[in-house]
Structures are given as structure tokens and as C-alpha cells.
Coordinates of N, CA, C and O in Angstrom, one line a residue:
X20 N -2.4 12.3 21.2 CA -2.2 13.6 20.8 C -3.4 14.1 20.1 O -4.0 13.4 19.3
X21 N -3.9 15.6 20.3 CA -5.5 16.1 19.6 C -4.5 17.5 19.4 O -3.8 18.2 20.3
X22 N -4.8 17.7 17.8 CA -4.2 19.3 17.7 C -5.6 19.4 17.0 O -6.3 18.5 16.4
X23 N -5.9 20.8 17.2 CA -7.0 21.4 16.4 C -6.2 23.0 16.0 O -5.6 23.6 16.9
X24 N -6.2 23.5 14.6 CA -5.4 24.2 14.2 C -6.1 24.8 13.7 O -7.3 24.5 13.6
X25 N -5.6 26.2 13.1 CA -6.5 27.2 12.2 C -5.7 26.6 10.6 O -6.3 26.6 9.5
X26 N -4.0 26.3 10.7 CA -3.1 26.6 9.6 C -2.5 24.7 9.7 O -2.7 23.8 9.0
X27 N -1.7 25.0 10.7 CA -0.9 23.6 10.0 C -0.7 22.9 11.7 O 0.0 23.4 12.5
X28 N -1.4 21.7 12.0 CA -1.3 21.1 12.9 C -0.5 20.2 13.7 O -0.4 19.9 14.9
X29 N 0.1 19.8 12.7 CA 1.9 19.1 12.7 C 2.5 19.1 12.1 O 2.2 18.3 11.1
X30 N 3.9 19.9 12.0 CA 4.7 20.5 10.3 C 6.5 20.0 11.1 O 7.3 20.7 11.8
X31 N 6.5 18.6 10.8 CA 7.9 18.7 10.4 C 8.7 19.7 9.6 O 8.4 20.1 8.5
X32 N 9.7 20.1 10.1 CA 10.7 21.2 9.2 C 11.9 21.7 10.2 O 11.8 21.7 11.4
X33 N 12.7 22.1 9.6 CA 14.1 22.4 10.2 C 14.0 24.0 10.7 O 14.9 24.5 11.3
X34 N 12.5 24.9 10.2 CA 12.4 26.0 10.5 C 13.0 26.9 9.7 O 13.3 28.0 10.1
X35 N 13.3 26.5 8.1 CA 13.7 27.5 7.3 C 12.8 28.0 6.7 O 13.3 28.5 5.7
X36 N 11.6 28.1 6.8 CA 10.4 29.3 6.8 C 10.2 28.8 5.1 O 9.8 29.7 4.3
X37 N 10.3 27.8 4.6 CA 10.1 27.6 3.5 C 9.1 26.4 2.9 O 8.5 25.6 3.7
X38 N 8.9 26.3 1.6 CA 8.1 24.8 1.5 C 8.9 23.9 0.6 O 8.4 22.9 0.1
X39 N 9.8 24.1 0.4 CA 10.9 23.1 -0.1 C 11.6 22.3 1.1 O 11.6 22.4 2.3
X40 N 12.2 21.3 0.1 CA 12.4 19.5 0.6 C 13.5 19.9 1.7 O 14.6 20.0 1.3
X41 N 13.1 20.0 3.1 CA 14.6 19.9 3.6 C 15.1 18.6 4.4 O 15.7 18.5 5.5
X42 N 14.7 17.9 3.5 CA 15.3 16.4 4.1 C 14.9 15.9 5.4 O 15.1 14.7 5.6
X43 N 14.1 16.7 6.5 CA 13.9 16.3 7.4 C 13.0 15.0 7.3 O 12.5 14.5 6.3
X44 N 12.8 14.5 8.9 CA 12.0 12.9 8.9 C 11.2 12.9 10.0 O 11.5 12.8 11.2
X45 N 10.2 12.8 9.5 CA 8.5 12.4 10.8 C 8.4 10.8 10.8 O 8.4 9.9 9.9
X46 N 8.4 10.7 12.2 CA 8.7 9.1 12.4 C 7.5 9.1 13.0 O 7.2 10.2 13.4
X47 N 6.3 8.1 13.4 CA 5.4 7.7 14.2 C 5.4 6.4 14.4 O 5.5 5.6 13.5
X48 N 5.2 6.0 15.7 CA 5.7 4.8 15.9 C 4.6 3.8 16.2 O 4.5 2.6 16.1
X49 N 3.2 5.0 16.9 CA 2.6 4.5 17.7 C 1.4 5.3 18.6 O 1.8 6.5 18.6
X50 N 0.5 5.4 19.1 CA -0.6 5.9 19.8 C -1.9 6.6 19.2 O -2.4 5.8 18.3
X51 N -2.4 7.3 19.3 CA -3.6 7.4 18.7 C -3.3 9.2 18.6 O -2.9 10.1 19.3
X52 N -3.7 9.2 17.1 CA -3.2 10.9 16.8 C -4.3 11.7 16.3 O -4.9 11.1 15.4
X53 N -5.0 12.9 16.6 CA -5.6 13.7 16.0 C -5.6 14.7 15.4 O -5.1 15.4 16.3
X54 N -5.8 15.4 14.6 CA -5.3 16.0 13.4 C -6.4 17.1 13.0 O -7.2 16.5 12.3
X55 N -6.5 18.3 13.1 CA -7.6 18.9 12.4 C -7.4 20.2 12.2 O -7.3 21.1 13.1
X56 N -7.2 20.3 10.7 CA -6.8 21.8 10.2 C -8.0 22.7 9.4 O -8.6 22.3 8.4
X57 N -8.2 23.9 9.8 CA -9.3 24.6 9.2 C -9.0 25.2 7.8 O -9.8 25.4 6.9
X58 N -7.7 25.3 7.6 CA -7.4 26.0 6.2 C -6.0 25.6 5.6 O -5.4 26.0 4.6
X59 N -5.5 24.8 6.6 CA -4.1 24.3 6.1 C -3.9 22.7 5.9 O -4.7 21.9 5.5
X60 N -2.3 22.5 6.4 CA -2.3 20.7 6.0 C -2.4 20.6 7.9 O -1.9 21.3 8.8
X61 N -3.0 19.6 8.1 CA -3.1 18.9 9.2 C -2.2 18.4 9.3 O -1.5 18.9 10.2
X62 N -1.8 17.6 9.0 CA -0.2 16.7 8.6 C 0.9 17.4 7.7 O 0.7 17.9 6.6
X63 N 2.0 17.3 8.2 CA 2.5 17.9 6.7 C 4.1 17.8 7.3 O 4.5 18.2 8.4
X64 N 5.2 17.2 6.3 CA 6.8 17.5 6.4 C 6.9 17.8 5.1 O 6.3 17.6 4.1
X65 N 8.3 18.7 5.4 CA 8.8 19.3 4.4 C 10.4 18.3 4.8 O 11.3 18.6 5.6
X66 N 10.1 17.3 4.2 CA 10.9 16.1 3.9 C 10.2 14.7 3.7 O 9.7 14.5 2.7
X67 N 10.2 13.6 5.0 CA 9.6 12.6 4.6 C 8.9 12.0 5.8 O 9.3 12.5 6.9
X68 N 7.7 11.0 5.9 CA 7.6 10.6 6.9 C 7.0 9.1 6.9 O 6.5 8.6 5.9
X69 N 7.2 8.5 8.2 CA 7.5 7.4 8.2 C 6.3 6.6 8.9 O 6.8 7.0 10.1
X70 N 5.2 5.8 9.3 CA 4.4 5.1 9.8 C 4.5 4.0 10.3 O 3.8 3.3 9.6
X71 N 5.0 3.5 11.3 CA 5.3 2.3 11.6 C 3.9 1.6 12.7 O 3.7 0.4 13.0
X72 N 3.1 2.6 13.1 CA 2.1 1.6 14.4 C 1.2 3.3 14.4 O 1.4 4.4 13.8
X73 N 0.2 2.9 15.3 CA -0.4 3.6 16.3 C -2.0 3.8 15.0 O -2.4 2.8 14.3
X74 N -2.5 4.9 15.0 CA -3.8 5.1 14.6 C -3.4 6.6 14.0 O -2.6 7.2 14.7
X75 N -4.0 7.3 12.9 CA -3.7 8.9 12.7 C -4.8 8.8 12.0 O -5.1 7.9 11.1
X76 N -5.7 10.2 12.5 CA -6.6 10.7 11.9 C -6.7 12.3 11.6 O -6.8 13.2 12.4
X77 N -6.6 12.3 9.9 CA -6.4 13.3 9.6 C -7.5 14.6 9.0 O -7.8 14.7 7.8
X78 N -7.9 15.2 9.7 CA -9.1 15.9 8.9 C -8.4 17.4 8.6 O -8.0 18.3 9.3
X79 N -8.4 17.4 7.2 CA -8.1 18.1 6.6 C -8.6 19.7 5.8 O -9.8 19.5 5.5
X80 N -8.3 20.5 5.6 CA -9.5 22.2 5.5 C -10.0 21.4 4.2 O -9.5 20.5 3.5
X81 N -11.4 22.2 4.1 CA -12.5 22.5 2.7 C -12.2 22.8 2.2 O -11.7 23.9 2.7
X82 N -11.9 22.9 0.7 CA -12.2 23.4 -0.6 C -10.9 24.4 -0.2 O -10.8 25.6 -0.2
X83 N -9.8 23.4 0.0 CA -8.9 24.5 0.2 C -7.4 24.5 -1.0 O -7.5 23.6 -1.8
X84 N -6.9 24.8 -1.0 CA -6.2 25.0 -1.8 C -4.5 24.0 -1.3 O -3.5 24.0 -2.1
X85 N -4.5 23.5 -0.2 CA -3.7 22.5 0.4 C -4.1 21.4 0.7 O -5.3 21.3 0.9
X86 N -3.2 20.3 1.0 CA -3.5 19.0 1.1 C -3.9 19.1 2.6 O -3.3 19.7 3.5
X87 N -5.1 18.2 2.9 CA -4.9 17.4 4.8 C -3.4 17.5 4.9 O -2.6 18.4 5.4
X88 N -3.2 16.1 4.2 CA -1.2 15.5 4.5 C -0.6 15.7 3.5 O -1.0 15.4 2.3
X89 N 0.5 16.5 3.8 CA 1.5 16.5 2.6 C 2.7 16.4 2.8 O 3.2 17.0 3.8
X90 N 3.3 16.0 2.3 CA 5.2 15.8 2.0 C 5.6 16.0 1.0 O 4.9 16.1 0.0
X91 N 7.1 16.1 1.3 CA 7.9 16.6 -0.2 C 8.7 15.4 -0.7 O 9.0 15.4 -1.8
X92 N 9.0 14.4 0.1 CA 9.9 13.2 -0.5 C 9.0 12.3 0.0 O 7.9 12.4 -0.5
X93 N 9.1 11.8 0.7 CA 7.6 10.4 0.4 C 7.5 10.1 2.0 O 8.1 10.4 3.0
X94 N 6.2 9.1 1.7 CA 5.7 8.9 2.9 C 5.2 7.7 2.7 O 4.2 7.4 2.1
X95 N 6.2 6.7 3.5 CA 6.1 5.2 3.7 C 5.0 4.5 5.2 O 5.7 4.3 6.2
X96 N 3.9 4.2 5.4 CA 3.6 3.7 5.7 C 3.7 1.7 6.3 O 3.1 0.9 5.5
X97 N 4.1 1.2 7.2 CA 4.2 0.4 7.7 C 3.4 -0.3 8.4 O 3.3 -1.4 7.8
X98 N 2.7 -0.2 9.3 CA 2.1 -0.3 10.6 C 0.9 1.0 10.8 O 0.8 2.2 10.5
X99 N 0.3 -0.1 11.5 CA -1.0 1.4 11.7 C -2.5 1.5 11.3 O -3.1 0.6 10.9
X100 N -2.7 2.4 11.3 CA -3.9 3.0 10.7 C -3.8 4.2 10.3 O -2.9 5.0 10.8
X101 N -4.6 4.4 9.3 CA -4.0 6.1 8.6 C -5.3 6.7 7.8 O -5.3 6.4 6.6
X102 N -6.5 7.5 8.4 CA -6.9 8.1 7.4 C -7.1 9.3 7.6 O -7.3 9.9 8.6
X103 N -7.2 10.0 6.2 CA -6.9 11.2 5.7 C -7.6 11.9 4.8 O -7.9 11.4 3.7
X104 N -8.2 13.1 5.3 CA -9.4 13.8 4.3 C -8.5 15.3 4.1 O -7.9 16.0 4.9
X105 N -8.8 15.4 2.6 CA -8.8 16.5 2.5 C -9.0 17.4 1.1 O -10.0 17.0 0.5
X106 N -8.5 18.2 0.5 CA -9.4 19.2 -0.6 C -8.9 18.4 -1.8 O -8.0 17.6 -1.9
X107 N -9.8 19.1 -2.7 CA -9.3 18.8 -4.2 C -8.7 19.0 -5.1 O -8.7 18.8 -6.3
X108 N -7.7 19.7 -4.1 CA -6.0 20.1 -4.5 C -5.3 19.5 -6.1 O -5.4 18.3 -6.2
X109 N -4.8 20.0 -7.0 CA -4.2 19.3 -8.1 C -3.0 18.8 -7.7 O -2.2 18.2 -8.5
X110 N -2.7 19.0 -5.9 CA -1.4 18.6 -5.3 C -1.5 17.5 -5.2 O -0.4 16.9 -5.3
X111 N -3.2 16.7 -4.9 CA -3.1 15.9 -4.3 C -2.2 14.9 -4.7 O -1.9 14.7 -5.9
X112 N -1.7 13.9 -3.2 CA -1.1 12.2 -4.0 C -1.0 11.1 -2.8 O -1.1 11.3 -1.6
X113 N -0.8 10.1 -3.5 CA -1.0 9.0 -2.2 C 0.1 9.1 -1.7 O 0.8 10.1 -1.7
X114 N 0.5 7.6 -0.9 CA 1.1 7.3 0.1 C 2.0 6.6 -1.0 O 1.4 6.2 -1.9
X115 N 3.4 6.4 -1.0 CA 4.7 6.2 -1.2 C 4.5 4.4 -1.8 O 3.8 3.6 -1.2
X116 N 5.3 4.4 -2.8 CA 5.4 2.8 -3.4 C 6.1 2.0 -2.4 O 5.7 0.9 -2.2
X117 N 7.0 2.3 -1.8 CA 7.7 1.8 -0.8 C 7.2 1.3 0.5 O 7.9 0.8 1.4
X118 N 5.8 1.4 0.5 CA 5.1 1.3 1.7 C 4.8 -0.4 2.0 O 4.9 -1.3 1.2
X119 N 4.5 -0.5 2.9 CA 4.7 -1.9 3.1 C 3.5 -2.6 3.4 O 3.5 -3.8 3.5
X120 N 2.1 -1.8 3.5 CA 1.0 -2.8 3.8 C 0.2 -1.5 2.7 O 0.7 -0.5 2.3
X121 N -1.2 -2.3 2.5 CA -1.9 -1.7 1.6 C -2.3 -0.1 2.0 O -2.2 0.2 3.2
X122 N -2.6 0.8 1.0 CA -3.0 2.0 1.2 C -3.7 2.2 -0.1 O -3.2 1.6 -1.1
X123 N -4.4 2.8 -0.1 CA -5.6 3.3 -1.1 C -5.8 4.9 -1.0 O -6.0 5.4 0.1
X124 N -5.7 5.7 -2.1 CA -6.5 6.9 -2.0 C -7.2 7.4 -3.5 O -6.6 7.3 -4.6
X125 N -8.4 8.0 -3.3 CA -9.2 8.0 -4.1 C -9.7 9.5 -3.8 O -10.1 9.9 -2.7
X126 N -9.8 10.4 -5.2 CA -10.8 11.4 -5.0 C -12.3 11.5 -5.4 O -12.7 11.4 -6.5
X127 N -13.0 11.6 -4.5 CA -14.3 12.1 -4.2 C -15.3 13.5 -4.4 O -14.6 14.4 -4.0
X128 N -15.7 13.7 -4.5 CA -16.7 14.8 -4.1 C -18.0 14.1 -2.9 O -18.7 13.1 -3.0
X129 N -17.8 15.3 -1.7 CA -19.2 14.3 -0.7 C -19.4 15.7 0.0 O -18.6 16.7 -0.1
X130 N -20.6 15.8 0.7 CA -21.6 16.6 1.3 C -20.5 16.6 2.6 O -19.6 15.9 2.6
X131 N -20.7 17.5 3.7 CA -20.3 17.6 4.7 C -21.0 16.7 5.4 O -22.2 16.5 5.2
X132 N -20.2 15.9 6.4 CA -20.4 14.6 7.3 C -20.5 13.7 6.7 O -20.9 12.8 7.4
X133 N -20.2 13.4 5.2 CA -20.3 12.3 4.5 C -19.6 10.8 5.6 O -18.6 11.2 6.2
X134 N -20.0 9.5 5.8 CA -19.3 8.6 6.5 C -18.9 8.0 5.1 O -19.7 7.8 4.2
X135 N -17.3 7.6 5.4 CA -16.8 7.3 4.3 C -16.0 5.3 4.9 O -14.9 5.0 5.4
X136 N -17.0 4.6 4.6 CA -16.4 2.8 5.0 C -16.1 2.1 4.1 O -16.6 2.0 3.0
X137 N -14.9 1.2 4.9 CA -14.8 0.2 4.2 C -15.0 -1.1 4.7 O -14.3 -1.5 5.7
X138 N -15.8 -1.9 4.2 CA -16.6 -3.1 4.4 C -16.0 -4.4 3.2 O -15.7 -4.3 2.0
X139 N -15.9 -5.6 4.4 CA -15.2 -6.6 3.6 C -16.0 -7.5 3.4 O -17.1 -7.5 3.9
X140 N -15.5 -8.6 2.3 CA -16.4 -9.9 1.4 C -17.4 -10.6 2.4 O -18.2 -11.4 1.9
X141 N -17.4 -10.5 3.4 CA -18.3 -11.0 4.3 C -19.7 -10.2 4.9 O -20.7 -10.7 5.4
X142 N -19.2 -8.5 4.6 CA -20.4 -7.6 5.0 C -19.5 -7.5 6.2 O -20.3 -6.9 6.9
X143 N -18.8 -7.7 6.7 CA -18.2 -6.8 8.1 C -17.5 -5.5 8.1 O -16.7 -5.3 7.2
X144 N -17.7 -4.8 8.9 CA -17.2 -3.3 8.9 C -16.1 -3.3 8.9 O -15.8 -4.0 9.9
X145 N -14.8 -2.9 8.3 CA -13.3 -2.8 8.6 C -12.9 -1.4 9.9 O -12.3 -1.2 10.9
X146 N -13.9 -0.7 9.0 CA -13.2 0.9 9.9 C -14.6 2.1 8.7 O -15.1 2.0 7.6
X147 N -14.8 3.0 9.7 CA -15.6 3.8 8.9 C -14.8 5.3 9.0 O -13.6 5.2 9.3
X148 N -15.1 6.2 8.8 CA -14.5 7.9 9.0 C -15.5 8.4 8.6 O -16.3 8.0 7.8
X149 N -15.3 9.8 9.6 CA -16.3 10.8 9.3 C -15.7 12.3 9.5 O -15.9 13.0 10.5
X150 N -14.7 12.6 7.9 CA -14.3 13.7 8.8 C -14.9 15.1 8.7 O -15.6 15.3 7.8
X151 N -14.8 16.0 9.6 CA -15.4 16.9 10.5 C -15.9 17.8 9.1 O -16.9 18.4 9.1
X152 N -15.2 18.0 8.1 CA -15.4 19.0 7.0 C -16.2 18.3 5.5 O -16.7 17.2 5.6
X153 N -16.2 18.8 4.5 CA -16.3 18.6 3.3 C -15.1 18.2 2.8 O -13.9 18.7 2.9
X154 N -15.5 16.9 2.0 CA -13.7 16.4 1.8 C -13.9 16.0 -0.1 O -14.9 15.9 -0.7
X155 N -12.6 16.0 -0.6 CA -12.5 15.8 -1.8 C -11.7 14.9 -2.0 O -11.6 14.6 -3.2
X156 N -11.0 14.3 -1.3 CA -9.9 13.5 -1.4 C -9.7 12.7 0.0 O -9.7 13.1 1.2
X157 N -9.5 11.2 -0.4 CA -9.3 10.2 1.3 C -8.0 9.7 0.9 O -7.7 9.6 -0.3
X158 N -7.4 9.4 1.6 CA -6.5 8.6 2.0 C -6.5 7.8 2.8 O -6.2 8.2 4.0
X159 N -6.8 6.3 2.6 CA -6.1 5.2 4.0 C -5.5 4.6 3.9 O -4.9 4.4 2.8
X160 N -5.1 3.8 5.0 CA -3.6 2.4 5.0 C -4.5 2.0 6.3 O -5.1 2.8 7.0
X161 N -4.2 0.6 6.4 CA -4.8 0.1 7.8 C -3.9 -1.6 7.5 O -3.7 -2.2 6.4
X162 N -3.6 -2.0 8.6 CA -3.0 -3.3 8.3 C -4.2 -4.7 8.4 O -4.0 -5.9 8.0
X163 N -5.6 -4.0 9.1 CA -6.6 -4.6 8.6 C -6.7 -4.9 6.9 O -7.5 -5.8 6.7
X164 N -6.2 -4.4 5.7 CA -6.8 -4.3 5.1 C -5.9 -5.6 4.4 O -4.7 -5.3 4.5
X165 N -6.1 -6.9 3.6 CA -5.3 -7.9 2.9 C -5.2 -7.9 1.6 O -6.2 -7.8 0.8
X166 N -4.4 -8.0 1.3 CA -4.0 -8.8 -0.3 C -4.8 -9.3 -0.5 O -5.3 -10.1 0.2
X167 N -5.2 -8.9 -2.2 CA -6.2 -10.7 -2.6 C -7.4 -10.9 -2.1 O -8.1 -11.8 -2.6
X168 N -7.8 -9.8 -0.7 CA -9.4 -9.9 -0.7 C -10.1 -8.3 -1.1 O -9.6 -7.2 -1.1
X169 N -11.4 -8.7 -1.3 CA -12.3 -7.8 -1.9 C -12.9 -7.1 -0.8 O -13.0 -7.7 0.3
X170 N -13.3 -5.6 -1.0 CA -13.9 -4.6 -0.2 C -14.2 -3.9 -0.7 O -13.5 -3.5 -1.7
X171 N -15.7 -3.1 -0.4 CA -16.8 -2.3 -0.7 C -16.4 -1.0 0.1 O -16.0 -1.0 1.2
X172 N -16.6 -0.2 -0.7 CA -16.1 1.3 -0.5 C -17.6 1.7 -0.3 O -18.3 1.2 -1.2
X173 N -18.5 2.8 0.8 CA -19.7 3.5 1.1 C -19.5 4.6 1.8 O -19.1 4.8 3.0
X174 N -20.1 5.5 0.7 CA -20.1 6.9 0.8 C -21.5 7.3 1.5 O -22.5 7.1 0.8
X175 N -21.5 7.8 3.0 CA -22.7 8.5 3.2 C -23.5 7.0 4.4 O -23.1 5.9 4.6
X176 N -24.6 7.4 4.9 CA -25.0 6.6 5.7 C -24.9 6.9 7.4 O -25.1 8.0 7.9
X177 N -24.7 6.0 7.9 CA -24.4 5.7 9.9 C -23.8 4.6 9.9 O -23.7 3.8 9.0
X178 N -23.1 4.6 11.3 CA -22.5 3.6 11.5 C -22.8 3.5 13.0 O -22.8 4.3 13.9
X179 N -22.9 2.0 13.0 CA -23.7 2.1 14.7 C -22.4 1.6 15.6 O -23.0 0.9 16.4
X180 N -21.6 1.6 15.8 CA -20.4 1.8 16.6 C -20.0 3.4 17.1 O -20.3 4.3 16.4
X181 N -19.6 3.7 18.0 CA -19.2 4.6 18.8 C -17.9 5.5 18.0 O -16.8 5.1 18.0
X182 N -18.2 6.4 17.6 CA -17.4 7.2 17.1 C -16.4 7.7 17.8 O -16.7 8.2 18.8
X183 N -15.0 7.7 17.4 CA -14.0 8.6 18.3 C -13.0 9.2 17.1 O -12.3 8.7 16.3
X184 N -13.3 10.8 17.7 CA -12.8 11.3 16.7 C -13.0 11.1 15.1 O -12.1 11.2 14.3
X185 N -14.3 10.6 14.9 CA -14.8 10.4 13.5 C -14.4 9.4 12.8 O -14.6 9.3 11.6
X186 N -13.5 8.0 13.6 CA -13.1 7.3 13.1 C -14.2 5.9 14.1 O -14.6 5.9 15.3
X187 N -14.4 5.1 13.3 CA -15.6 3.7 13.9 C -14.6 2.3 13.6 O -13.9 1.9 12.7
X188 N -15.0 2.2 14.2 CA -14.0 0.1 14.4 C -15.1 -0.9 14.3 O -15.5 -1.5 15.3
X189 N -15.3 -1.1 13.3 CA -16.6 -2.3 13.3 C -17.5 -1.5 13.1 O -17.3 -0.6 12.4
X190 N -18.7 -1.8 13.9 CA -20.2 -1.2 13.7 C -20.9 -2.5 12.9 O -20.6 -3.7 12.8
X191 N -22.0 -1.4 12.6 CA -22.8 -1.6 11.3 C -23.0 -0.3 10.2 O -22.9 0.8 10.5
X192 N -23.1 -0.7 9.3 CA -23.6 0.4 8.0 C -25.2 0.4 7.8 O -25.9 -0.5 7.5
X193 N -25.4 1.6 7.9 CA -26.8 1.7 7.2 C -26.7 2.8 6.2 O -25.9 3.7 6.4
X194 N -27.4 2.6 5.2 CA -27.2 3.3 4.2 C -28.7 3.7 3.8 O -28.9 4.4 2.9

């Protein structure tokens, strides 16, 4: 799936024209998702959502006043891959305590095309992103990532693996 949006590129909701919690549920189970909002949330329920498999890449609007991904009751991650750019919102927040494999989010300030990797205790690439805007805020979950071992966070650089949809699987880092 590739949405490219001006406002909101996948919005769980029951259609009551509102932004309060309507209980509804975004399930993903599986495949490779793309995501890219110019001024809104790229992701977004107005209830909860759920991650069990597949890959989602979320590129999220600039300096915008909304999250990339947002929910109103939580968002449990399982399975998958999951990353997520987006503004420097006071909304921002991670991913759900309930979640079942690691997730990290951290806010940033970075330049437009910033590559944002994470590299493990051995110097091997996990996964890099490059998303399409100016980002202030990441979000990932990957089930590559383990308990108990150490990984280097690198802002900025190349990555010599083949980019798809701004997301890299391995490579190298040059910095």
C-alpha cells in the first residue's frame, strides 16, 4: 500500500467527523505500507491500533502542528517494523507499554533528508530511514531489535544499501 496525502493518509474512525476516542481498531497484520502526509497525520485512529507483522513507513508533515502517527487509546505493537517521522508537536508520544517487542522514540531536531540509523555492538546496520521531510520526532519498533544488546543511534550521513521508500535494510553508514 503507498498513500501520498496532502491531510491524513490513513485515519481509522467510525466517521463521526470528530477527534475524540471512538473506540474504533486499526489492525495490521502484514505487508509493506507507505505513508506520506504533507500537513497532517500519515497514520492516525481515533481509537487504537494494533501491529502484528509487515513493515510501515511513516513520513510525517514539517513543523506541523500534528503528529506523523497518532492515536487516542494506545497503540500496541507486536510484529513488524515500524518507523515513524514526524513534527515537534507537544502531542507527541510513543508506542503503548503493552507492546510486545522493543520500540524506542526520541525527539530530535535534523536538516531535511537527515538519514536517521540504527547500528548494532558489532558495527552492522539494523535498518536506516530517510524520511522525505524535516522531522522532529522518530518513532521505531523493529523485531530486529533485542533485549540486553547495545545500539548506536546516527543522525545524518549515507547509507550504501538501496533505499525503498526511505527505509535501508543493512548497508553501510558513512558519516
Amino acid at each position: 500500500i503507498s498513500v501520498n496525502a496532502y491531510v491524513d493518509a490513513i485515519q481509522a474512525t467510525y466517521g463521526k467527523g470528530n477527534e475524540e476516542n471512538e473506540n474504533c481498531l486499526l489492525t495490521i497484520n502484514g505487508g509493506d505500507i507507505y505513508l506520506s502526509a504533507q500537513s497532517g497525520r500519515a497514520l492516525m485512529s481515533n481509537g487504537s491500533t494494533e501491529m502484528n507483522g509487515g513493515t510501515v513507513l511513516v513520513h510525517g508533515a514539517q513543523l506541523s502542528t500534528v503528529l506523523g502517527l497518532d492515536y487516542k487509546n494506545i497503540f500496541n505493537i507486536n510484529g513488524g517494523t515500524l518507523l515513524a517521522s514526524g513534527s515537534s508537536s507537544s502531542k507527541f508520544k510513543g508506542l503503548s507499554a503493552g507492546s510486545q517487542q522493543i520500540s524506542v522514540s526520541c525527539k530530535t531536531a535534523t536538516a531535511v533528508n537527515s538519514l536517521f540509523s540504527i547500528v548494532d555492538a558489532s558495527g552492522n546496520v539494523v535498518f536506516s530511514f530517510k524520511p522525505e521531510r524535516q522531522y522532529h520526532s522518530m518513532i521505531f519498533s523493529s523485531s530486529a531489535l533485542k533485549l540486553k544488546e547495545q545500539y548506536k543511534l546516527y543522525i545524518g550521513g549515507t547509507n550504501s544499501a538501496k533505499s525503498n521508500n526511505g527505509f535501508y535494510n543493512g548497508g553501510t553508514i558513512v558519516t
